[in-house]
mmCIF file of C-alpha atoms in Angstrom:
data_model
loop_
_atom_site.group_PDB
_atom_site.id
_atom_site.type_symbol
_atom_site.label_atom_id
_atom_site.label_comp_id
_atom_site.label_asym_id
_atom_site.label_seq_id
_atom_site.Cartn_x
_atom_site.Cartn_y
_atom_site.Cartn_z
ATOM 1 C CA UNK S 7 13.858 44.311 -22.471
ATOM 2 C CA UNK S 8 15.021 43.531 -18.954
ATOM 3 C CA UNK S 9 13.462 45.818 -16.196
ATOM 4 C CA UNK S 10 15.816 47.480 -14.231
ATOM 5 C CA UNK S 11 14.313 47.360 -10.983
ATOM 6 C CA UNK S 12 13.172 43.548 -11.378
ATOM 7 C CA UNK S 13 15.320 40.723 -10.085
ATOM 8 C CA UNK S 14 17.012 39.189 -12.797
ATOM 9 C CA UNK S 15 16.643 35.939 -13.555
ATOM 10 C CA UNK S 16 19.925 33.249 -13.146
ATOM 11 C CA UNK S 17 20.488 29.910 -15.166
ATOM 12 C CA UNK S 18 19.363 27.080 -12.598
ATOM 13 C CA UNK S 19 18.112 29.368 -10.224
ATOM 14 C CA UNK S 20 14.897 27.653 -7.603
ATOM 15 C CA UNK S 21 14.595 30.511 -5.380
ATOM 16 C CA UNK S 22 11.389 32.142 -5.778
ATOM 17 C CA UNK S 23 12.203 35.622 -7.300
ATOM 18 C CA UNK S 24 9.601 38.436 -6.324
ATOM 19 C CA UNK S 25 9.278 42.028 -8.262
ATOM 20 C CA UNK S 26 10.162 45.477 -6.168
ATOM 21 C CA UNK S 27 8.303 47.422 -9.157
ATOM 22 C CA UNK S 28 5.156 47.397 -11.080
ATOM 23 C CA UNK S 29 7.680 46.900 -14.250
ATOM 24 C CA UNK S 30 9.060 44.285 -12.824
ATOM 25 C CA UNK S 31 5.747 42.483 -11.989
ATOM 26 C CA UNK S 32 4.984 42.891 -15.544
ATOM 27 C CA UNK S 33 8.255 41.274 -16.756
ATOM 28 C CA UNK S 34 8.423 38.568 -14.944
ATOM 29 C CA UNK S 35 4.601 37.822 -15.709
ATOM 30 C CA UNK S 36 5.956 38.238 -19.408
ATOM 31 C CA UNK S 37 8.364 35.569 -18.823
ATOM 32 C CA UNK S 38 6.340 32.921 -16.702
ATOM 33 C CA UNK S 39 5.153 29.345 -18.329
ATOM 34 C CA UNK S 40 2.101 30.080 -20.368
ATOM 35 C CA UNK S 41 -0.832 27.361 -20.741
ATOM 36 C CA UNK S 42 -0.686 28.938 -24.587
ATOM 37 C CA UNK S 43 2.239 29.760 -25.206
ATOM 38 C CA UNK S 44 3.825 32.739 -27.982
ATOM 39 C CA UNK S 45 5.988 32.501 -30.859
ATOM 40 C CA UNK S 46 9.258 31.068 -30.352
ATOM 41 C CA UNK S 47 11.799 33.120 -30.715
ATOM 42 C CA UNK S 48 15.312 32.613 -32.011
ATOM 43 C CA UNK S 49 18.610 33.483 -31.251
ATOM 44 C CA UNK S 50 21.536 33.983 -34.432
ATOM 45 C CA UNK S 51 25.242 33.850 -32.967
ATOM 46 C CA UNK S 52 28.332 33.480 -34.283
ATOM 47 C CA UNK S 53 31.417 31.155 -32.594
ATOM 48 C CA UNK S 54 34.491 32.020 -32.087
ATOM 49 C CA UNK S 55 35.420 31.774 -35.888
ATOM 50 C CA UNK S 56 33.282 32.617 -38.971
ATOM 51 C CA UNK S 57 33.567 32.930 -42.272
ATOM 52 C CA UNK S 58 31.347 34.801 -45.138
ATOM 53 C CA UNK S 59 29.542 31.769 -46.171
ATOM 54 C CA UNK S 60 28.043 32.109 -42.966
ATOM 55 C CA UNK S 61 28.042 35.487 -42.519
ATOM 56 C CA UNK S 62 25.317 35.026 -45.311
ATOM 57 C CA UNK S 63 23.347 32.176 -44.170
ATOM 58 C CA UNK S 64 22.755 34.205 -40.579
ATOM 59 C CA UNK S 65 21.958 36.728 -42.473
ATOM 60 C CA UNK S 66 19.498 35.047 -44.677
ATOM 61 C CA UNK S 67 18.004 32.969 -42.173
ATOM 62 C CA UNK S 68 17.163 35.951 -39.271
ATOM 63 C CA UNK S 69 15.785 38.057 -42.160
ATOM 64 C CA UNK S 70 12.620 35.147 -42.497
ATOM 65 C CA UNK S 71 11.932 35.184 -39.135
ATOM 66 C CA UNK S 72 13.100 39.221 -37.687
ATOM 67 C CA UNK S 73 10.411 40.060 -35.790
ATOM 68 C CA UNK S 74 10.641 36.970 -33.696
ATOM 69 C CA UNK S 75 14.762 37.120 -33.278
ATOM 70 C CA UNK S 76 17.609 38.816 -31.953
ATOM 71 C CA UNK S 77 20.578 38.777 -33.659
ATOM 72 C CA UNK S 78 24.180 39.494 -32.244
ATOM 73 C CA UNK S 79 26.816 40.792 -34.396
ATOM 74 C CA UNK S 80 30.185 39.613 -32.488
ATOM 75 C CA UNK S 81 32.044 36.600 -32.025
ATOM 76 C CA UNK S 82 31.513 34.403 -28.999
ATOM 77 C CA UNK S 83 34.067 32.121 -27.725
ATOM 78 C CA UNK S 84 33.191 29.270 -25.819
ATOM 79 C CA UNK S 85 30.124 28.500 -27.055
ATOM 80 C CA UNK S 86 29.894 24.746 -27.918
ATOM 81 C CA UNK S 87 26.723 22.610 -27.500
ATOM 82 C CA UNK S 88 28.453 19.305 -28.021
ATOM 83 C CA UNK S 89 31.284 19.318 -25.936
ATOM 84 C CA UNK S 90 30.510 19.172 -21.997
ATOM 85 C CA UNK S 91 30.157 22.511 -20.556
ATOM 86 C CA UNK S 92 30.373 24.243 -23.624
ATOM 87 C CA UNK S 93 26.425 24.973 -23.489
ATOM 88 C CA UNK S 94 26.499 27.276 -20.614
ATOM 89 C CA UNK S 95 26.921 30.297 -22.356
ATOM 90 C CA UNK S 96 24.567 29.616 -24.757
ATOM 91 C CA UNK S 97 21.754 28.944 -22.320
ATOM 92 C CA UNK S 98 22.319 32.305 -20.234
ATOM 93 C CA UNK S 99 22.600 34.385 -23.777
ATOM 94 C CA UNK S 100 19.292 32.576 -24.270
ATOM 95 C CA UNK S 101 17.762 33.418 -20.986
ATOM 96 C CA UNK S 102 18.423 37.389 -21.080
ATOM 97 C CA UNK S 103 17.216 37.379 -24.550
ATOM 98 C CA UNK S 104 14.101 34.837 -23.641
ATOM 99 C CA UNK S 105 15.263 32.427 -26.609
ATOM 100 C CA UNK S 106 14.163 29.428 -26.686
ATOM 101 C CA UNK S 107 15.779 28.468 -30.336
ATOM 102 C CA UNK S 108 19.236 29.193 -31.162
ATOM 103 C CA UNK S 109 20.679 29.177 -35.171
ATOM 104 C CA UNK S 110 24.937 29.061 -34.206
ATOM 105 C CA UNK S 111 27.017 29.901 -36.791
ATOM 106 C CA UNK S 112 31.195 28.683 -36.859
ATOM 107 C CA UNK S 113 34.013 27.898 -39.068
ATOM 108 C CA UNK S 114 37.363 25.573 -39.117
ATOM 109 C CA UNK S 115 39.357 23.430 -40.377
ATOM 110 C CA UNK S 116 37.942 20.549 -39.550
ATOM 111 C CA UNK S 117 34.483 21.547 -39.653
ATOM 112 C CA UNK S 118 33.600 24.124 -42.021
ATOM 113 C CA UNK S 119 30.747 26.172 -42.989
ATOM 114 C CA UNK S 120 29.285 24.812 -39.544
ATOM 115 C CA UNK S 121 25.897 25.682 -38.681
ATOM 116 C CA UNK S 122 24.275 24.209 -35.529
ATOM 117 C CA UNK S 123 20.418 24.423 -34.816
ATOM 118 C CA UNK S 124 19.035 23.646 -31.675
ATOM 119 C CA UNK S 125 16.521 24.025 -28.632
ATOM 120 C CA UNK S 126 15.944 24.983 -24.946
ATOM 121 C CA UNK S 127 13.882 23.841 -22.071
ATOM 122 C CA UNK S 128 13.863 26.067 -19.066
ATOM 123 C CA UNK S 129 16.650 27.549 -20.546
ATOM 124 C CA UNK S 130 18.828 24.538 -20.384
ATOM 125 C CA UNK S 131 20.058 23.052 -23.572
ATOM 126 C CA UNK S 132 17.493 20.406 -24.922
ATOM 127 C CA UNK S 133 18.766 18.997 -28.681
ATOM 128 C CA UNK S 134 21.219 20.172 -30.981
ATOM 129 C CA UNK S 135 21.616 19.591 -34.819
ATOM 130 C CA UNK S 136 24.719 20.338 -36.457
ATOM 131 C CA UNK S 137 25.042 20.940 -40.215
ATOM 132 C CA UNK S 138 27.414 21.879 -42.915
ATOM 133 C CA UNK S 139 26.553 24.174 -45.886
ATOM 134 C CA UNK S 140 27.575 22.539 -48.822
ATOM 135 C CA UNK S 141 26.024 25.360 -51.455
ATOM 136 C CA UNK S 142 24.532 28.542 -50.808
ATOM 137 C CA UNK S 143 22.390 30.970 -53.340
ATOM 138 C CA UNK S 144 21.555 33.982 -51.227
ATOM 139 C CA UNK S 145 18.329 36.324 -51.460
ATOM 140 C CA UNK S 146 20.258 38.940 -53.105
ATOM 141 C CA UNK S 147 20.919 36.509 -56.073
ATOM 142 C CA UNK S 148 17.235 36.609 -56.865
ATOM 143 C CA UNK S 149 16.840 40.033 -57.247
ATOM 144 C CA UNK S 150 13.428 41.650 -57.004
ATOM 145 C CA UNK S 151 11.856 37.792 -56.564
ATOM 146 C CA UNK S 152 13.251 38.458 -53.138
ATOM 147 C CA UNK S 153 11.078 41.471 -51.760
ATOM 148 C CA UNK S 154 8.231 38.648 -52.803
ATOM 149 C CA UNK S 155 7.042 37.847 -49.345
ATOM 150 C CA UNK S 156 5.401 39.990 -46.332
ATOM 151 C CA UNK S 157 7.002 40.124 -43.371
ATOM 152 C CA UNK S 158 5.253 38.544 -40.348
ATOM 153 C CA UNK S 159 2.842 35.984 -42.654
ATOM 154 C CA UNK S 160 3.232 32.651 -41.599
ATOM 155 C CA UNK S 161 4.397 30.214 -44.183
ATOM 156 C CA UNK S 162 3.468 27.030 -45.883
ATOM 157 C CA UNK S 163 6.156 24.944 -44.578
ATOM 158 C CA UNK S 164 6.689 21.239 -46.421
ATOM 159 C CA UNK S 165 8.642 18.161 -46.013
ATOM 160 C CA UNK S 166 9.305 16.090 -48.758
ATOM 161 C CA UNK S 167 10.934 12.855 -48.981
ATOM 162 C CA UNK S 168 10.319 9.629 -46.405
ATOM 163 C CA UNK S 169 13.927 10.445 -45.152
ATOM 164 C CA UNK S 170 12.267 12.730 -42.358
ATOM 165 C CA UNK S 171 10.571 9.563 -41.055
ATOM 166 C CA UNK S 172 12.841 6.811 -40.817
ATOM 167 C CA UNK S 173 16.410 8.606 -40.268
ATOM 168 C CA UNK S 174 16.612 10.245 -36.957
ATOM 169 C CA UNK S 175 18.976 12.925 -37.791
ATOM 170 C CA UNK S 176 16.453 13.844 -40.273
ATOM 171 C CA UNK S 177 13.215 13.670 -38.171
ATOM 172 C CA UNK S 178 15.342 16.084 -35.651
ATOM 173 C CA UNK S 179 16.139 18.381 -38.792
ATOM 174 C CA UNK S 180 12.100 18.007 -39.865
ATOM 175 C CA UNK S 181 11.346 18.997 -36.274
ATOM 176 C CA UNK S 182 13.953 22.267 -35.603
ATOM 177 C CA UNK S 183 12.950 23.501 -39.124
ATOM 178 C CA UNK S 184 9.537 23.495 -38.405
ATOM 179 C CA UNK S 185 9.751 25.132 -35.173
ATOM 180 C CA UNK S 186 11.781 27.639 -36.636
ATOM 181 C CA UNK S 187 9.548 28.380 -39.278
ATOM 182 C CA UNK S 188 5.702 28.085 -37.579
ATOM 183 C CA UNK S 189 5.159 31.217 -35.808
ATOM 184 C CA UNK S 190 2.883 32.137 -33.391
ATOM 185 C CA UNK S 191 -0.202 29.521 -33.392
ATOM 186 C CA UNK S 192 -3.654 30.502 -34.568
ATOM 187 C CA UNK S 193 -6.623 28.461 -34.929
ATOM 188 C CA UNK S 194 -7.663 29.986 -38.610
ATOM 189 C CA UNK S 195 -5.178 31.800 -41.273
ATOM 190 C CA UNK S 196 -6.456 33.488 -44.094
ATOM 191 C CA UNK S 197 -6.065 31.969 -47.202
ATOM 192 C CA UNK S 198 -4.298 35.837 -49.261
ATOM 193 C CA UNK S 199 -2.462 35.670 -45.671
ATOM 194 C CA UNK S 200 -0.081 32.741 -47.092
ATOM 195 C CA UNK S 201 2.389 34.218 -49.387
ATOM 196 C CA UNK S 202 5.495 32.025 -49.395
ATOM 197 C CA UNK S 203 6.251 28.543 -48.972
ATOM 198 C CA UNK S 204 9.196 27.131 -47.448
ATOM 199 C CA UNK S 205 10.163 23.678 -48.545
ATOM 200 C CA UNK S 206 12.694 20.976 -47.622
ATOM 201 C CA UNK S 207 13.644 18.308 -49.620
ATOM 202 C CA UNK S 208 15.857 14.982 -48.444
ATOM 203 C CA UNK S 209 17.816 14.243 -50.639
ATOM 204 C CA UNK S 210 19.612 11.147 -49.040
ATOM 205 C CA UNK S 211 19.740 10.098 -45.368
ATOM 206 C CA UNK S 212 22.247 13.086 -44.588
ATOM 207 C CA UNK S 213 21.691 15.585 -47.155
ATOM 208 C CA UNK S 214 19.237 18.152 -47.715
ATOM 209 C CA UNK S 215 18.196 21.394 -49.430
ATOM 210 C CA UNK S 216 16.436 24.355 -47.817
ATOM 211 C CA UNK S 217 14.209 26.427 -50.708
ATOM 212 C CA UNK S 218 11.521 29.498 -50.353
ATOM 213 C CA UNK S 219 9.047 30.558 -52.916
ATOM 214 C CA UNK S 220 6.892 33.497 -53.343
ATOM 215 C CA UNK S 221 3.217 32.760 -53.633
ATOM 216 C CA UNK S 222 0.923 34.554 -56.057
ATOM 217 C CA UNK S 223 -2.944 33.719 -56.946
ATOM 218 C CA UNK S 224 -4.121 34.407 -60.311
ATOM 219 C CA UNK S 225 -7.456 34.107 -62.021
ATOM 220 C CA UNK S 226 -7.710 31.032 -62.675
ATOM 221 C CA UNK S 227 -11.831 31.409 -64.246
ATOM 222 C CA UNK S 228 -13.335 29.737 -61.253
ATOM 223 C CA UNK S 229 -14.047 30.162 -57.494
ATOM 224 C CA UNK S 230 -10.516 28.878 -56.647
ATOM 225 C CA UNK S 231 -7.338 31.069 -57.648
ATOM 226 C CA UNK S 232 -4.568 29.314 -60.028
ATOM 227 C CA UNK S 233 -1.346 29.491 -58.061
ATOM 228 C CA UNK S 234 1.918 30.642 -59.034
ATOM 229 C CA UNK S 235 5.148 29.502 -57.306
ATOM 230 C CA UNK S 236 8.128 32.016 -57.756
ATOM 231 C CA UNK S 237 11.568 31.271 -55.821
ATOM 232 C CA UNK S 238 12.346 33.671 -53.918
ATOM 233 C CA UNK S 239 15.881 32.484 -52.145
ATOM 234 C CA UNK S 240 17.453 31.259 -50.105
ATOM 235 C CA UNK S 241 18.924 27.810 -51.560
ATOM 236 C CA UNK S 242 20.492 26.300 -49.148
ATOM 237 C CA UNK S 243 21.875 22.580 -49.061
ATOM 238 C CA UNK S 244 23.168 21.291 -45.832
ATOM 239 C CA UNK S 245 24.984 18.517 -44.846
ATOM 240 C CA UNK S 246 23.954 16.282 -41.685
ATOM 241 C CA UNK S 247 26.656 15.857 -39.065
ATOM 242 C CA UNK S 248 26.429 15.814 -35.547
ATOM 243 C CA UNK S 249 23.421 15.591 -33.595
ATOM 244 C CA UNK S 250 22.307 15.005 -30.187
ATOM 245 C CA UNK S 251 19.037 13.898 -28.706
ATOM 246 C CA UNK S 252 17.350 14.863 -25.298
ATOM 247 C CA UNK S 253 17.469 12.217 -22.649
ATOM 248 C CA UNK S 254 14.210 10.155 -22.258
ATOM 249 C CA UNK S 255 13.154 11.699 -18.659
ATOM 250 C CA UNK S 256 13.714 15.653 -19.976
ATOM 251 C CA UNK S 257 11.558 14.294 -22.926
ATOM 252 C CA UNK S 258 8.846 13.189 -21.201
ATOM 253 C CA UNK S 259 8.954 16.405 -18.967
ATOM 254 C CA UNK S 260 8.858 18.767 -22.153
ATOM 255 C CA UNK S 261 6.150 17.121 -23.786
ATOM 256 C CA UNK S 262 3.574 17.474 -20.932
ATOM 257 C CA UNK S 263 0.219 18.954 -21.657
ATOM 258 C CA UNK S 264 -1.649 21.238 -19.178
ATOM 259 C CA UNK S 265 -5.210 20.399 -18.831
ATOM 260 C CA UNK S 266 -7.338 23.368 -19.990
ATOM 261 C CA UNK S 267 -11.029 24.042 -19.865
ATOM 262 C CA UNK S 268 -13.199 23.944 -16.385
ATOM 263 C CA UNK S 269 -13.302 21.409 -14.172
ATOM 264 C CA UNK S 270 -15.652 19.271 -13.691
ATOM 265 C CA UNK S 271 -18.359 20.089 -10.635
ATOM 266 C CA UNK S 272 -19.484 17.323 -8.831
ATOM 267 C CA UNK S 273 -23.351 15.956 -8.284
ATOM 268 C CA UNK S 274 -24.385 18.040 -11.744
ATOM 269 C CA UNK S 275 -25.466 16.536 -14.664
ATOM 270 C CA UNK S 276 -27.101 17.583 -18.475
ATOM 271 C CA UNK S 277 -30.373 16.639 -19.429
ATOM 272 C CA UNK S 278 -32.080 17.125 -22.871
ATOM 273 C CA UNK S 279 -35.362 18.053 -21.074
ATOM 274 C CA UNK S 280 -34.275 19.709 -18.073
ATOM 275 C CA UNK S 281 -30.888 20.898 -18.817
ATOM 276 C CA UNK S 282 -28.899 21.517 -16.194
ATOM 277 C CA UNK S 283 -29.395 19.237 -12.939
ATOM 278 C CA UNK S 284 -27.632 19.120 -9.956
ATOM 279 C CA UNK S 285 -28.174 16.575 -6.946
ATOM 280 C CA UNK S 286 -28.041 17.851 -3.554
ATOM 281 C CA UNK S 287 -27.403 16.022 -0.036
ATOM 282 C CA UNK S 288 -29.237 17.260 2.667
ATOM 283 C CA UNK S 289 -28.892 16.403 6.380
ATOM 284 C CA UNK S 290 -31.639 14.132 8.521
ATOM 285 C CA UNK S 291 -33.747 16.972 9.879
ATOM 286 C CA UNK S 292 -36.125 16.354 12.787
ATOM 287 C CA UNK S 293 -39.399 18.026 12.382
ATOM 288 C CA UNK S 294 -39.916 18.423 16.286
ATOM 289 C CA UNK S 295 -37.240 20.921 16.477
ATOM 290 C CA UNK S 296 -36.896 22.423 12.558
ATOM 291 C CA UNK S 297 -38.009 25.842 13.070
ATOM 292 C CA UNK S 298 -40.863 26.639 10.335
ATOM 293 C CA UNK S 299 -42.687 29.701 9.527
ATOM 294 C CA UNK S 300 -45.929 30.617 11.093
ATOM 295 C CA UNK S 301 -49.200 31.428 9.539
ATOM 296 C CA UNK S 302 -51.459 34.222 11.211
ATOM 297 C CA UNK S 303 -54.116 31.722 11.723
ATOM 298 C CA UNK S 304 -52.220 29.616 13.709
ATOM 299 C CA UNK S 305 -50.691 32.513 15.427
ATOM 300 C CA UNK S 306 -54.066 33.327 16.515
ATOM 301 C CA UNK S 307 -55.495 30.012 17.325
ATOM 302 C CA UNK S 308 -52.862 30.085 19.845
ATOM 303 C CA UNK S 309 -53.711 33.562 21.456
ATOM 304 C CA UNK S 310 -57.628 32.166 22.124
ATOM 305 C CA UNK S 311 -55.793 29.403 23.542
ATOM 306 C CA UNK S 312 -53.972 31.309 26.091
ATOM 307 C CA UNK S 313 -56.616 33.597 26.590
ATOM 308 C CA UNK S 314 -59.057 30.895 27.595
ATOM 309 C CA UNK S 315 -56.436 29.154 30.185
ATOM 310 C CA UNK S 316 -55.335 32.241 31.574
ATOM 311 C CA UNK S 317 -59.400 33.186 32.093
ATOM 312 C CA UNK S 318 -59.526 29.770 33.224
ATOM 313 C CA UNK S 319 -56.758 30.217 36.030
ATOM 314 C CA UNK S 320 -58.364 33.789 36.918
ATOM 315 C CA UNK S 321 -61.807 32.184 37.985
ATOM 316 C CA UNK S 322 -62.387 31.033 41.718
ATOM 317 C CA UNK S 323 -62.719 27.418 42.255
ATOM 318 C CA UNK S 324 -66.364 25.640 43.481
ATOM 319 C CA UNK S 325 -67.083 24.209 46.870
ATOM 320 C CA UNK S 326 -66.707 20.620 46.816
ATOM 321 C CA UNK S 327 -69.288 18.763 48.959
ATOM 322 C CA UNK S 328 -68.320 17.023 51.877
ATOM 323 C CA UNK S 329 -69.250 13.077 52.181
ATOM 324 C CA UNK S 330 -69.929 11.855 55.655
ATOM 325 C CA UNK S 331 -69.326 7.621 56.004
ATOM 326 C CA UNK S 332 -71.629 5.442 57.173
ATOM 327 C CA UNK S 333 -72.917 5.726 61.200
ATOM 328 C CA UNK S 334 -71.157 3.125 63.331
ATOM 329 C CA UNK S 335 -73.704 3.646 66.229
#
């Protein structure tokens, strides 16, 4: 939700934008880089034409990942990722709906049953996989094997077949699926957490099928569960056509790392017996002027001291005798 007294946010914008409001603070914070950052969320479309078949695969598709989507319902002209300037609506849907995934759904003659996956950075259009949906088996076929999953678990997702390696259109369909599909990153998940799998199977260099299955663990007589793998829809198999790559530079931008933990303090050092030691550089320090503490005793050596000059200087001085030299006469 945008805050209303907040600056919004343009596509290419470098001005600095600064919150008038509290709420506006607070959104903008929401929306800054983060060194961890959340779930990715997705954006469903449709183009300017549609048809049922992928009315359904939306459909299908935003109900495994809802709580991490938004979903609009009407058709959007001029919104084409491969042709040049076609991606600017796209990225400034994604920006007001902080998107960084996008699932756009189209139909014509030439291309139909289109469905094209792809990704942002900095809300600029970063690689784009187009694919055509050659069969579809919706979640409402299955029945009651549908309901089998939680909402909001995070799946087992798997890749099967070598095709995800070696053909690049592949590896970029291994890649979007996945990021689709993984969720918000934890460190541990519990195992009765995991109750579907998602799979994806190559079945040549530009084909591939899309299944789901309900998870269930059942006694199995010992300490580890016997598991049960129901289908639970959809059944998708796409068709690989169009793809496009990000450029080597945005690449290398998007895949830097920020360094995390503390850094590291200078002159300090472990050790096994001591622990922590630190090395310190002091000054040269000339003893002659340092100013030191003073003991009492030497506080009052120096009082008899002065007592006995100033006694000294008091007392009258003695007569010195007068010498006569020797007679001349």
């Amino acid at each position: 939700m945008q805050a209303e007294d907040a600056t919004p946010l343009v596509p290419g914008q470098t001005k600095l934008v600064k919150a008038k409001t509290r709420r506006g603070k607070r959104y903008l914070e929401s929306r800054a880089p983060k060194a961890i950052e959340d779930a990715k969320r997705v954006l469903f479309l449709y183009g300017n034409q549609t048809s049922q078949v992928i009315k359904d695969v939306i459909t299908d598709l935003y109900q495994l990942k809802r709580l991490e989507a938004q979903k609009f319902t009407r058709k959007n002209e001029n919104v084409r990722p491969f042709e040049p300037g076609g991606e600017t609506s796209l990225e400034f849907y994604c920006n007001r709906n902080n998107c960084s995934l996008f699932v756009l759904g189209s139909h014509t003659k030439k291309r139909p049953h289109n469905i094209v996956i792809g990704r942002m950075f900095d809300f600029h259009l970063y690689d784009a996989l187009e694919m055509g949906v050659e069969e579809l088996k919706g979640i409402r076929d299955f029945g009651a094997a549908g309901t089998g999953a939680q909402l909001g678990n995070k799946p087992c997702v798997l890749f099967v077949g070598e095709k995800f390696e070696s053909v690049p259109a592949m590896a970029l369909a291994k890649s979007l699926l996945l990021d689709i599909f993984r969720g918000e990153p934890v460190d541990k998940i519990n195992l009765a957490g995991i109750d579907r799998v998602v799979m994806a199977v190559a079945m040549d260099d530009s084909r591939l099928q899309l299944r789901q299955y309900s998870v269930r663990f059942k006694k199995s007589g010992t300490r580890i569960p016997r598991v049960a793998l129901t289908e639970m829809g959809p059944r998708i198999v796409f068709s690989v056509r169009r793809y496009r790559l990000p450029p080597s530079d945005l690449q290398q931008e998007a895949m830097k790392l920020p360094k995390l933990g503390k850094k590291k303090e200078k002159n300090v050092s472990s050790d096994s017996l001591a622990g922590k030691v630190g090395r310190i550089y002091m000054p040269k320090q000339s003893m002659d002027t340092l100013g030191l503490s003073k003991y009492k005793g030497t506080k009052r050596e120096r009082r008899e001291s002065a007592r006995e000059a100033a006694e000294a200087r008091k007392r009258p001085k003695a007569a010195q005798p007068v010498t006569e030299g020797p007679s001349t006469e």
